[in-house]
PDB file of C-alpha atoms in Angstrom:
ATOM      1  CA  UNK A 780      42.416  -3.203  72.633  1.00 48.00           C
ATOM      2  CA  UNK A 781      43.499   0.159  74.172  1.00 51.00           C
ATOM      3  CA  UNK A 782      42.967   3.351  72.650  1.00 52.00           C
ATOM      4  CA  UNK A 783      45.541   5.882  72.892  1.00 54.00           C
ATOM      5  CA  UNK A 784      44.021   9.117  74.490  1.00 55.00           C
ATOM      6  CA  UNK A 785      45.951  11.814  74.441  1.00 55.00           C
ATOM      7  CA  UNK A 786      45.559  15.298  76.121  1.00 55.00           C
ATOM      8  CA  UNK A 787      44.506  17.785  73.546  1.00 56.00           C
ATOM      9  CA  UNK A 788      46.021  20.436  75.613  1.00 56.00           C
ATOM     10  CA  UNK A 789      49.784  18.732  74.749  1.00 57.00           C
ATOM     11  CA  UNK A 790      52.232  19.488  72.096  1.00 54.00           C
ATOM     12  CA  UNK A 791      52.631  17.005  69.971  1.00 58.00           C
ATOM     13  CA  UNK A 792      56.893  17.561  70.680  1.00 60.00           C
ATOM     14  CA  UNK A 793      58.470  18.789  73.916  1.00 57.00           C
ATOM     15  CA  UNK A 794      58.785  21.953  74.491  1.00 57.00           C
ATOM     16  CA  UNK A 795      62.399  23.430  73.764  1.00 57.00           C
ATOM     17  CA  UNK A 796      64.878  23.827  76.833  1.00 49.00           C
ATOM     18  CA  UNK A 797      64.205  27.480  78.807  1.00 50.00           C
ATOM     19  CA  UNK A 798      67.016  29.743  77.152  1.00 54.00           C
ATOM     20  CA  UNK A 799      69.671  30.550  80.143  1.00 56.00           C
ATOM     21  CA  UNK A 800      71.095  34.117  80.550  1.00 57.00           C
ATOM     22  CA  UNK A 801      75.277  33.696  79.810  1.00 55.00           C
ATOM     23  CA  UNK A 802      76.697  34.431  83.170  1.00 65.00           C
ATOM     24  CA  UNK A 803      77.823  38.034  84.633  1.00 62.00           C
ATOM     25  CA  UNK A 804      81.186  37.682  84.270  1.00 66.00           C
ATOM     26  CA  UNK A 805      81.117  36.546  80.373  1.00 66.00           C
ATOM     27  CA  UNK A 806      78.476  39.273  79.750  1.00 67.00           C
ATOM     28  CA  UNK A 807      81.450  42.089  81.238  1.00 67.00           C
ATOM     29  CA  UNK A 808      83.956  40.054  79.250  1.00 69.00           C
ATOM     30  CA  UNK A 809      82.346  41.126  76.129  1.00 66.00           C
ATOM     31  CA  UNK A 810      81.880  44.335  76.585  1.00 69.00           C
ATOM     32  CA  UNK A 811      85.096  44.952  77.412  1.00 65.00           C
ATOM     33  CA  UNK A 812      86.111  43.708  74.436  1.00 67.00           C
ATOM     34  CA  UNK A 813      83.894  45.111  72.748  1.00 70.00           C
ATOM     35  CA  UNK A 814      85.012  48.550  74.316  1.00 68.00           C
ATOM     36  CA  UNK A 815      88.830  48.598  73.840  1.00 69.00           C
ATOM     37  CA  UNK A 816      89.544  50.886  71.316  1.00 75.00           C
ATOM     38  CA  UNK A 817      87.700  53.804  73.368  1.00 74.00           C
ATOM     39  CA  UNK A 818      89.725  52.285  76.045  1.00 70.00           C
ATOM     40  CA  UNK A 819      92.772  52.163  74.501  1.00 71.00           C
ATOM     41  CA  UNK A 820      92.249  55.725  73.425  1.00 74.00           C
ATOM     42  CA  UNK A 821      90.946  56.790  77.079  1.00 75.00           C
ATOM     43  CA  UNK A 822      94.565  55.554  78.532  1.00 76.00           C
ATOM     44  CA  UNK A 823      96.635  57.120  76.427  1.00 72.00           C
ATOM     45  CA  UNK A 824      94.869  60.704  76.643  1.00 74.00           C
ATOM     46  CA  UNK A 825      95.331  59.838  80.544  1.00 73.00           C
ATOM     47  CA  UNK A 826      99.080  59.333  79.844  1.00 70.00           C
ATOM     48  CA  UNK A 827      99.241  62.017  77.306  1.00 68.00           C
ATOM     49  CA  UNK A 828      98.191  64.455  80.546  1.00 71.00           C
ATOM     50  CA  UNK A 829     100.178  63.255  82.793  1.00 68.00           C
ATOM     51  CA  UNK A 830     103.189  63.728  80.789  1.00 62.00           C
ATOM     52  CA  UNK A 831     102.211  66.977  79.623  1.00 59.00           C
ATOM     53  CA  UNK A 832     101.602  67.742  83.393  1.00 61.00           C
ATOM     54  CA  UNK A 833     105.528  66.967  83.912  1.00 61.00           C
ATOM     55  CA  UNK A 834     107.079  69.090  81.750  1.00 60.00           C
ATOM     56  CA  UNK A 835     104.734  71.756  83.008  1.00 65.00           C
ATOM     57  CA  UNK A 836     106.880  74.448  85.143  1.00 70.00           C
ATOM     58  CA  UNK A 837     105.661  75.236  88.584  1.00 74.00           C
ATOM     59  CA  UNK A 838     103.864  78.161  89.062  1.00 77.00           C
ATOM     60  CA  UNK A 839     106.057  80.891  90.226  1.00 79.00           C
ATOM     61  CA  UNK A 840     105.913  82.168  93.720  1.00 87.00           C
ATOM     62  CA  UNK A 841     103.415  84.829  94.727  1.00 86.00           C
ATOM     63  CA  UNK A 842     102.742  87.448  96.947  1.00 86.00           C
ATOM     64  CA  UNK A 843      99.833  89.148  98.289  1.00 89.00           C
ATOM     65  CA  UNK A 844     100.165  93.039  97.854  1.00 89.00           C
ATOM     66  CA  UNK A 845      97.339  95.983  98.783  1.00 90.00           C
ATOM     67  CA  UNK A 846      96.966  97.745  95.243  1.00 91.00           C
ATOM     68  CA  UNK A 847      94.511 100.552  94.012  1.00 91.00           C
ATOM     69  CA  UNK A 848      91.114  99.317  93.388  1.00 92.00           C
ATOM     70  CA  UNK A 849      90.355 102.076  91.449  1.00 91.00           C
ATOM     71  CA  UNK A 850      91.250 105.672  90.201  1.00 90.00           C
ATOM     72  CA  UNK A 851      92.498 108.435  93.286  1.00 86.00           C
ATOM     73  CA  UNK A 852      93.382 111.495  93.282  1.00 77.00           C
ATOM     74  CA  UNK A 853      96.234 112.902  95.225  1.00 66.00           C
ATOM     75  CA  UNK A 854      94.984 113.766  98.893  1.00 65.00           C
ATOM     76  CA  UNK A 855      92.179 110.981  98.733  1.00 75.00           C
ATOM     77  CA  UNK A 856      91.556 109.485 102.159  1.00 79.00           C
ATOM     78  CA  UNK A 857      91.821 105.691 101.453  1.00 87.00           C
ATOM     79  CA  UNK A 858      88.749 103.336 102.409  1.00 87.00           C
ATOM     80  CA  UNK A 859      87.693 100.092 101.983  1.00 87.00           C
ATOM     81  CA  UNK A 860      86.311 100.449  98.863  1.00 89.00           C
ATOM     82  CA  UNK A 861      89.498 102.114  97.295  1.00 91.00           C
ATOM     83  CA  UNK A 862      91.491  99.061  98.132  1.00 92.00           C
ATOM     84  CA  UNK A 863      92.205  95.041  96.985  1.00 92.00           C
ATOM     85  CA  UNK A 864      94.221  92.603  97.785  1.00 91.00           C
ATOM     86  CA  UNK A 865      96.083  91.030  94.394  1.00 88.00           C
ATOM     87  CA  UNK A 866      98.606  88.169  94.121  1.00 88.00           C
ATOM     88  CA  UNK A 867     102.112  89.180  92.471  1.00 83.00           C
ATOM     89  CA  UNK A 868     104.805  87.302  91.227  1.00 85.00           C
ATOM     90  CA  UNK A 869     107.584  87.536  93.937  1.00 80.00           C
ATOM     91  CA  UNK A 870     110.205  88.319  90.958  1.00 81.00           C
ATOM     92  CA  UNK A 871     108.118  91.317  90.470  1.00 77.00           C
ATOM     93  CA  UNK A 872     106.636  92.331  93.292  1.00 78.00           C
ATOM     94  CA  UNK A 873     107.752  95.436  94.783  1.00 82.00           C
ATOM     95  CA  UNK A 874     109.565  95.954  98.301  1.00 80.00           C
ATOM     96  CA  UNK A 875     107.321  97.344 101.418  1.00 80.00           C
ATOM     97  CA  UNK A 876     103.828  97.319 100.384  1.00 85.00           C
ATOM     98  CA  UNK A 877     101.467  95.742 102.520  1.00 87.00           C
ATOM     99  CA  UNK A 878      99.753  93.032 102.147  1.00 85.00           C
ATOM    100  CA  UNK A 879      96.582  93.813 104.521  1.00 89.00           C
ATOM    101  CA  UNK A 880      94.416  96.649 103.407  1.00 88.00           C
ATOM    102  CA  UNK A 881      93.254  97.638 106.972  1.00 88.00           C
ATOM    103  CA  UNK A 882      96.773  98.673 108.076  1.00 86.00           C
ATOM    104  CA  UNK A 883      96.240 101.481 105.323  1.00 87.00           C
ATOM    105  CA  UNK A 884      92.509 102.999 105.477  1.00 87.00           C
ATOM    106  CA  UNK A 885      92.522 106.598 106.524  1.00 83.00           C
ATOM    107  CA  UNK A 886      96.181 106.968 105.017  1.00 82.00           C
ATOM    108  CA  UNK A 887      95.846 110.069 102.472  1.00 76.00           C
ATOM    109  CA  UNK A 888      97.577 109.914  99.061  1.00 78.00           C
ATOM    110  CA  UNK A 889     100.165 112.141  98.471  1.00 66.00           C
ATOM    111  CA  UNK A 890     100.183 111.428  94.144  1.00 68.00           C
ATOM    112  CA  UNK A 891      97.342 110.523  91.866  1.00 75.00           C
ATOM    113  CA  UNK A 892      97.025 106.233  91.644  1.00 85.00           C
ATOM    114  CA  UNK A 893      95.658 104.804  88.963  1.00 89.00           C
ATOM    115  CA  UNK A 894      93.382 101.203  89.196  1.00 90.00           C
ATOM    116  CA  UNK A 895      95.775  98.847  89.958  1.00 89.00           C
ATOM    117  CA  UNK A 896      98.887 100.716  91.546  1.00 88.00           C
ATOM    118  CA  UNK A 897     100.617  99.019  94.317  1.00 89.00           C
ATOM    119  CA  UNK A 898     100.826 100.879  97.217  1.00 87.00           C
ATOM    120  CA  UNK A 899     104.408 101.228  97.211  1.00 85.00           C
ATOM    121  CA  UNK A 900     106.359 103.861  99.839  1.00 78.00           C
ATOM    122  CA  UNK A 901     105.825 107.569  98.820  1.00 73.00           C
ATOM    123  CA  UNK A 902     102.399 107.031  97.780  1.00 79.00           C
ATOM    124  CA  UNK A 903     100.703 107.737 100.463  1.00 79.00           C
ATOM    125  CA  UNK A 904     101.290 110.674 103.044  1.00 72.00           C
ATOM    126  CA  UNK A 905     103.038 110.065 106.120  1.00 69.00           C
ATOM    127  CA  UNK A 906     100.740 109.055 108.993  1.00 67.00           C
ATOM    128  CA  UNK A 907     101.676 111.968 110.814  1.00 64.00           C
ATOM    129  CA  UNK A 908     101.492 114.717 108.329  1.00 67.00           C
ATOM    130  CA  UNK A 909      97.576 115.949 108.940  1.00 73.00           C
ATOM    131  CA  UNK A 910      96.444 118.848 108.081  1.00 75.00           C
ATOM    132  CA  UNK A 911      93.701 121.012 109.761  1.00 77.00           C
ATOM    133  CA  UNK A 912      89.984 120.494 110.227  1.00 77.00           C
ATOM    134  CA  UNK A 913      87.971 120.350 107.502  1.00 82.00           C
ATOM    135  CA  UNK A 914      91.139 120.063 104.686  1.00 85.00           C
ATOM    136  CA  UNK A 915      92.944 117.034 103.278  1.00 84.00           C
ATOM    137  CA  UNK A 916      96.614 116.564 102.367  1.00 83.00           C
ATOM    138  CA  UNK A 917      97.823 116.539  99.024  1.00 86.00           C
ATOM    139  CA  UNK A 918     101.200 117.021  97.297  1.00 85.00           C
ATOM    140  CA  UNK A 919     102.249 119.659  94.850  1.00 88.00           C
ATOM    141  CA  UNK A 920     105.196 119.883  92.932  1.00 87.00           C
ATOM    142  CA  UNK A 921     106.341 123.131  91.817  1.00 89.00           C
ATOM    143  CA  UNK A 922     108.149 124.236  88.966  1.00 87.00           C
ATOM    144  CA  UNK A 923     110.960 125.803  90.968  1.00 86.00           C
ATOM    145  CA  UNK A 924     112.315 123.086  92.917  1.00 85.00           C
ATOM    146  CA  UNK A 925     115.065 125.591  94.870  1.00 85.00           C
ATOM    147  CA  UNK A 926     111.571 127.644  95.700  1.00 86.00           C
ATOM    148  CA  UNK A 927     109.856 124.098  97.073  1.00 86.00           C
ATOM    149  CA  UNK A 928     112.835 123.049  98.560  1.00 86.00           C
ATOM    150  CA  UNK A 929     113.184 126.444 101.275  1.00 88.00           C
ATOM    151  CA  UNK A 930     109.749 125.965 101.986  1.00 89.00           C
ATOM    152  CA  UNK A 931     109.549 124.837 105.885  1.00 85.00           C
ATOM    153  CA  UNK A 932     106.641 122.931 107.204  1.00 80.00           C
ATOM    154  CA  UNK A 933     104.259 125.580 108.985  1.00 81.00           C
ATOM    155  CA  UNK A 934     104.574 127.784 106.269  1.00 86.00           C
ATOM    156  CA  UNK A 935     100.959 129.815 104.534  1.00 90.00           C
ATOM    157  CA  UNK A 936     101.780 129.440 100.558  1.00 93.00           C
ATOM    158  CA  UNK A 937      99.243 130.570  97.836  1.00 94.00           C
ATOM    159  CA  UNK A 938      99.569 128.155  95.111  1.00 93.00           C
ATOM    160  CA  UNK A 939      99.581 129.751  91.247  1.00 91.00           C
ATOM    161  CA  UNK A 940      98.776 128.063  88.381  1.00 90.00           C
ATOM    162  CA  UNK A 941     100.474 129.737  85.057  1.00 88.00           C
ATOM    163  CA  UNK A 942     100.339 128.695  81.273  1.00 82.00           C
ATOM    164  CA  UNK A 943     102.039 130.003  78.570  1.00 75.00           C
ATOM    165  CA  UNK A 944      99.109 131.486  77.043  1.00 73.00           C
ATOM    166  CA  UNK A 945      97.920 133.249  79.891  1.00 68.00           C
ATOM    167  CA  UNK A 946      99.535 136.942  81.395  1.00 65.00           C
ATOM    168  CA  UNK A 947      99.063 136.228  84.921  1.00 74.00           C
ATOM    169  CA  UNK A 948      98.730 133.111  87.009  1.00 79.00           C
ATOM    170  CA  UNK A 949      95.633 132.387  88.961  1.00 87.00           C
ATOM    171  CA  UNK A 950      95.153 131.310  92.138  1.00 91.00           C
ATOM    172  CA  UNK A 951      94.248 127.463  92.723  1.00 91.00           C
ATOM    173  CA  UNK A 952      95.282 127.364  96.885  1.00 92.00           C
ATOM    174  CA  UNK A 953      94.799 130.274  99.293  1.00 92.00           C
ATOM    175  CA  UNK A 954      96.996 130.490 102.480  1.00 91.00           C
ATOM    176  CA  UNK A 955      97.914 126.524 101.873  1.00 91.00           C
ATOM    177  CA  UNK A 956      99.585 125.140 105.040  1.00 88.00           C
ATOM    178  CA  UNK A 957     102.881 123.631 104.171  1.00 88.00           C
ATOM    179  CA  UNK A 958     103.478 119.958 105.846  1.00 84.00           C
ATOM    180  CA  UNK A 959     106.340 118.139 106.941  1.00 77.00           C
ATOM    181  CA  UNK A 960     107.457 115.589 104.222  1.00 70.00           C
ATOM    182  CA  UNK A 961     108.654 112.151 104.938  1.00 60.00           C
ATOM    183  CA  UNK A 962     112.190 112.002 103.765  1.00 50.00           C
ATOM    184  CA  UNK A 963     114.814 109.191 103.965  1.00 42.00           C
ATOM    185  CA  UNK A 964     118.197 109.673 105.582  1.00 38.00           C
ATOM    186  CA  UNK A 965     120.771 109.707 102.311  1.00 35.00           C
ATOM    187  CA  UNK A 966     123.405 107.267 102.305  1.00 35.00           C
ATOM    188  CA  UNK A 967     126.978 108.510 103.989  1.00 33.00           C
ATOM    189  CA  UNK A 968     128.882 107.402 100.638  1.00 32.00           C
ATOM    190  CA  UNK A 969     126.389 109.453  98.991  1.00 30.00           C
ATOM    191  CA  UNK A 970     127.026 112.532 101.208  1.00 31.00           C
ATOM    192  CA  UNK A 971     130.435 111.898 101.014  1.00 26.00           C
ATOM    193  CA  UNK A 972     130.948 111.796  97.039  1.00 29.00           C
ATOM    194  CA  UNK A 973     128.561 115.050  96.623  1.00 32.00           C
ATOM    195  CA  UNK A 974     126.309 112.518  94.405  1.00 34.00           C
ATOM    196  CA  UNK A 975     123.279 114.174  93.006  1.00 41.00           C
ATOM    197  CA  UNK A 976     120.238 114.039  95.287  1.00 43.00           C
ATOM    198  CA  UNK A 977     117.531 113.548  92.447  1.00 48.00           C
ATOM    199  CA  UNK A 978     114.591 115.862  92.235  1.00 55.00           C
ATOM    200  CA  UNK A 979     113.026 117.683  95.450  1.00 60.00           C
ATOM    201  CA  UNK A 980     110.383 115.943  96.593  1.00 71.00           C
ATOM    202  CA  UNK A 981     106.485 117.459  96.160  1.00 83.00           C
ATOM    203  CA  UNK A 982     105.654 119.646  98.604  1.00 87.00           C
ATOM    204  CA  UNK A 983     102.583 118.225 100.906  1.00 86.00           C
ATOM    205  CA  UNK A 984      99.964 120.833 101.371  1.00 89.00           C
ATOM    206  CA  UNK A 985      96.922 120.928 103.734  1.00 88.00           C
ATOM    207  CA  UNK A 986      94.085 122.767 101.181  1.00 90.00           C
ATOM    208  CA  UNK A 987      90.240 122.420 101.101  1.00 91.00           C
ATOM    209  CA  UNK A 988      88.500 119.398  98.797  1.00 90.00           C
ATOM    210  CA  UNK A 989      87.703 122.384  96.304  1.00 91.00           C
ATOM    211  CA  UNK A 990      91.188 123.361  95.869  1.00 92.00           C
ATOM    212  CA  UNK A 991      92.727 119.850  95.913  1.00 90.00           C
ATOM    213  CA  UNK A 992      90.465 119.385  92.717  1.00 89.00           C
ATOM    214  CA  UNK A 993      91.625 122.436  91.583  1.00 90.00           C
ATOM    215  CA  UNK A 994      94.958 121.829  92.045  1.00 89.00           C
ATOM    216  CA  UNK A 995      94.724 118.559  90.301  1.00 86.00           C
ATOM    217  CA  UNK A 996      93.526 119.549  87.087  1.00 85.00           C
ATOM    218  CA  UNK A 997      96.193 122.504  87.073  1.00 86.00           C
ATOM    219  CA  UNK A 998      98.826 120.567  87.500  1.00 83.00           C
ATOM    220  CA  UNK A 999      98.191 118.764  84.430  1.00 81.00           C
ATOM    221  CA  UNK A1000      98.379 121.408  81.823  1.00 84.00           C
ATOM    222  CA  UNK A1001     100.122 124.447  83.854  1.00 87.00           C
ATOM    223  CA  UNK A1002     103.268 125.157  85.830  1.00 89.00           C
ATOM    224  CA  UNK A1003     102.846 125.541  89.813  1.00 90.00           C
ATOM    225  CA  UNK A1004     104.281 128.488  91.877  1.00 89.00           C
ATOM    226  CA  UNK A1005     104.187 129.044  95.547  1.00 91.00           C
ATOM    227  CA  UNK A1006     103.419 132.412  97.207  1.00 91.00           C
ATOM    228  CA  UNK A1007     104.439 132.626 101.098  1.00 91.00           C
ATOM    229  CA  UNK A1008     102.008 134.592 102.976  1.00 91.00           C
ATOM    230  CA  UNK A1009     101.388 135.410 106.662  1.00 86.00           C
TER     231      UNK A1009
END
């Protein structure tokens, strides 16, 4: 007779089969399919974008223009700081203003620019109009444009600022020295027809920093005379 011995240490049953992982490429199967409606939704904002990109116009055109970087006054000498670079819409950008700001630093301004003014022609003094040591350039319009326009460059003016509500004028520029000023040759159908010139042009003046202030705040409130002197 034979005893069954068994091991203690056994189950009683066999142990269940090891659990297998599903495979890779049925694991990425379900998630897709889990994922499709933020799918679906993904491709469709990516189509919705493209389309939109489409019937999107172009950009227009641009140009690079030198423009005030900040306030001048007339007769400023430009530097670098005065000056940017901006990008304008060809269809609006103006005719003959540079587009690198070097070409125009030492150039004096012959009209007050505000932040942002393109440095269009007549804006800035003619490179060869310079006045003497120690003044700057600026330009003055008068109030009697027959008076400004007998003036002759290498003329002495005194400059007088009058108001209304003062008697006399006072004097903002002593013994001013009267500079050439750029002017453009008029068309001969122009000439021809006797078509009015426009106003004179300002009158470009070599004065001291003090009375180029001066002059600046006068000509905002009174009307400007010239005096020729010796």
């Amino acid at each position: 007779m034979s005893l069954d011995r068994r091991d203690p240490s056994r189950p009683d049953r066999p142990p269940p089969l090891a659990r297998r992982r599903a495979p890779v490429a049925l694991r990425a199967r379900v998630l897709l399919w889990r994922a499709r409606p933020a799918l679906l939704a993904l491709t469709l904002a990516v189509a919705a974008l493209g389309v939109v990109g489409a019937l999107r116009p172009p950009p227009p055109p641009t140009v690079e223009l030198v423009v005030a970087a900040r306030s001048l006054d007339a007769g400023a000498t430009l530097a670098d700081g005065d000056l940017t670079v901006r990008a304008v819409p060809v269809t609006v950008a103006p005719d003959d203003v540079p587009a690198d700001a070097d070409a125009v630093v030492g150039r004096v301004t012959a009209v007050d620019l505000a932040t942002g003014t393109p440095l269009v022609p007549g804006v800035l003094v003619a490179s060869d109009a310079t006045g003497p040591p120690g003044t700057v350039v600026t330009a003055v319009r008068l109030a009697d444009e027959a008076a400004a326009a007998l003036l002759r460059p290498g003329m002495r003016v005194d400059v007088l600022a009058a108001t209304p509500d003062e008697g006399d004028g006072r004097v903002v520029a002593t013994r001013a020295l009267v500079l050439p000023t750029p002017t453009e040759e008029s068309p001969p159908d122009v000439v021809s027809f006797g078509a009015d010139a426009g106003p004179a042009p300002p009158v470009l003046l070599a004065v001291t920093p003090d009375e180029a202030r001066a002059l600046a705040g006068a000509s905002a409130t009174a009307l400007l005379s010239a005096v020729v002197v010796p």
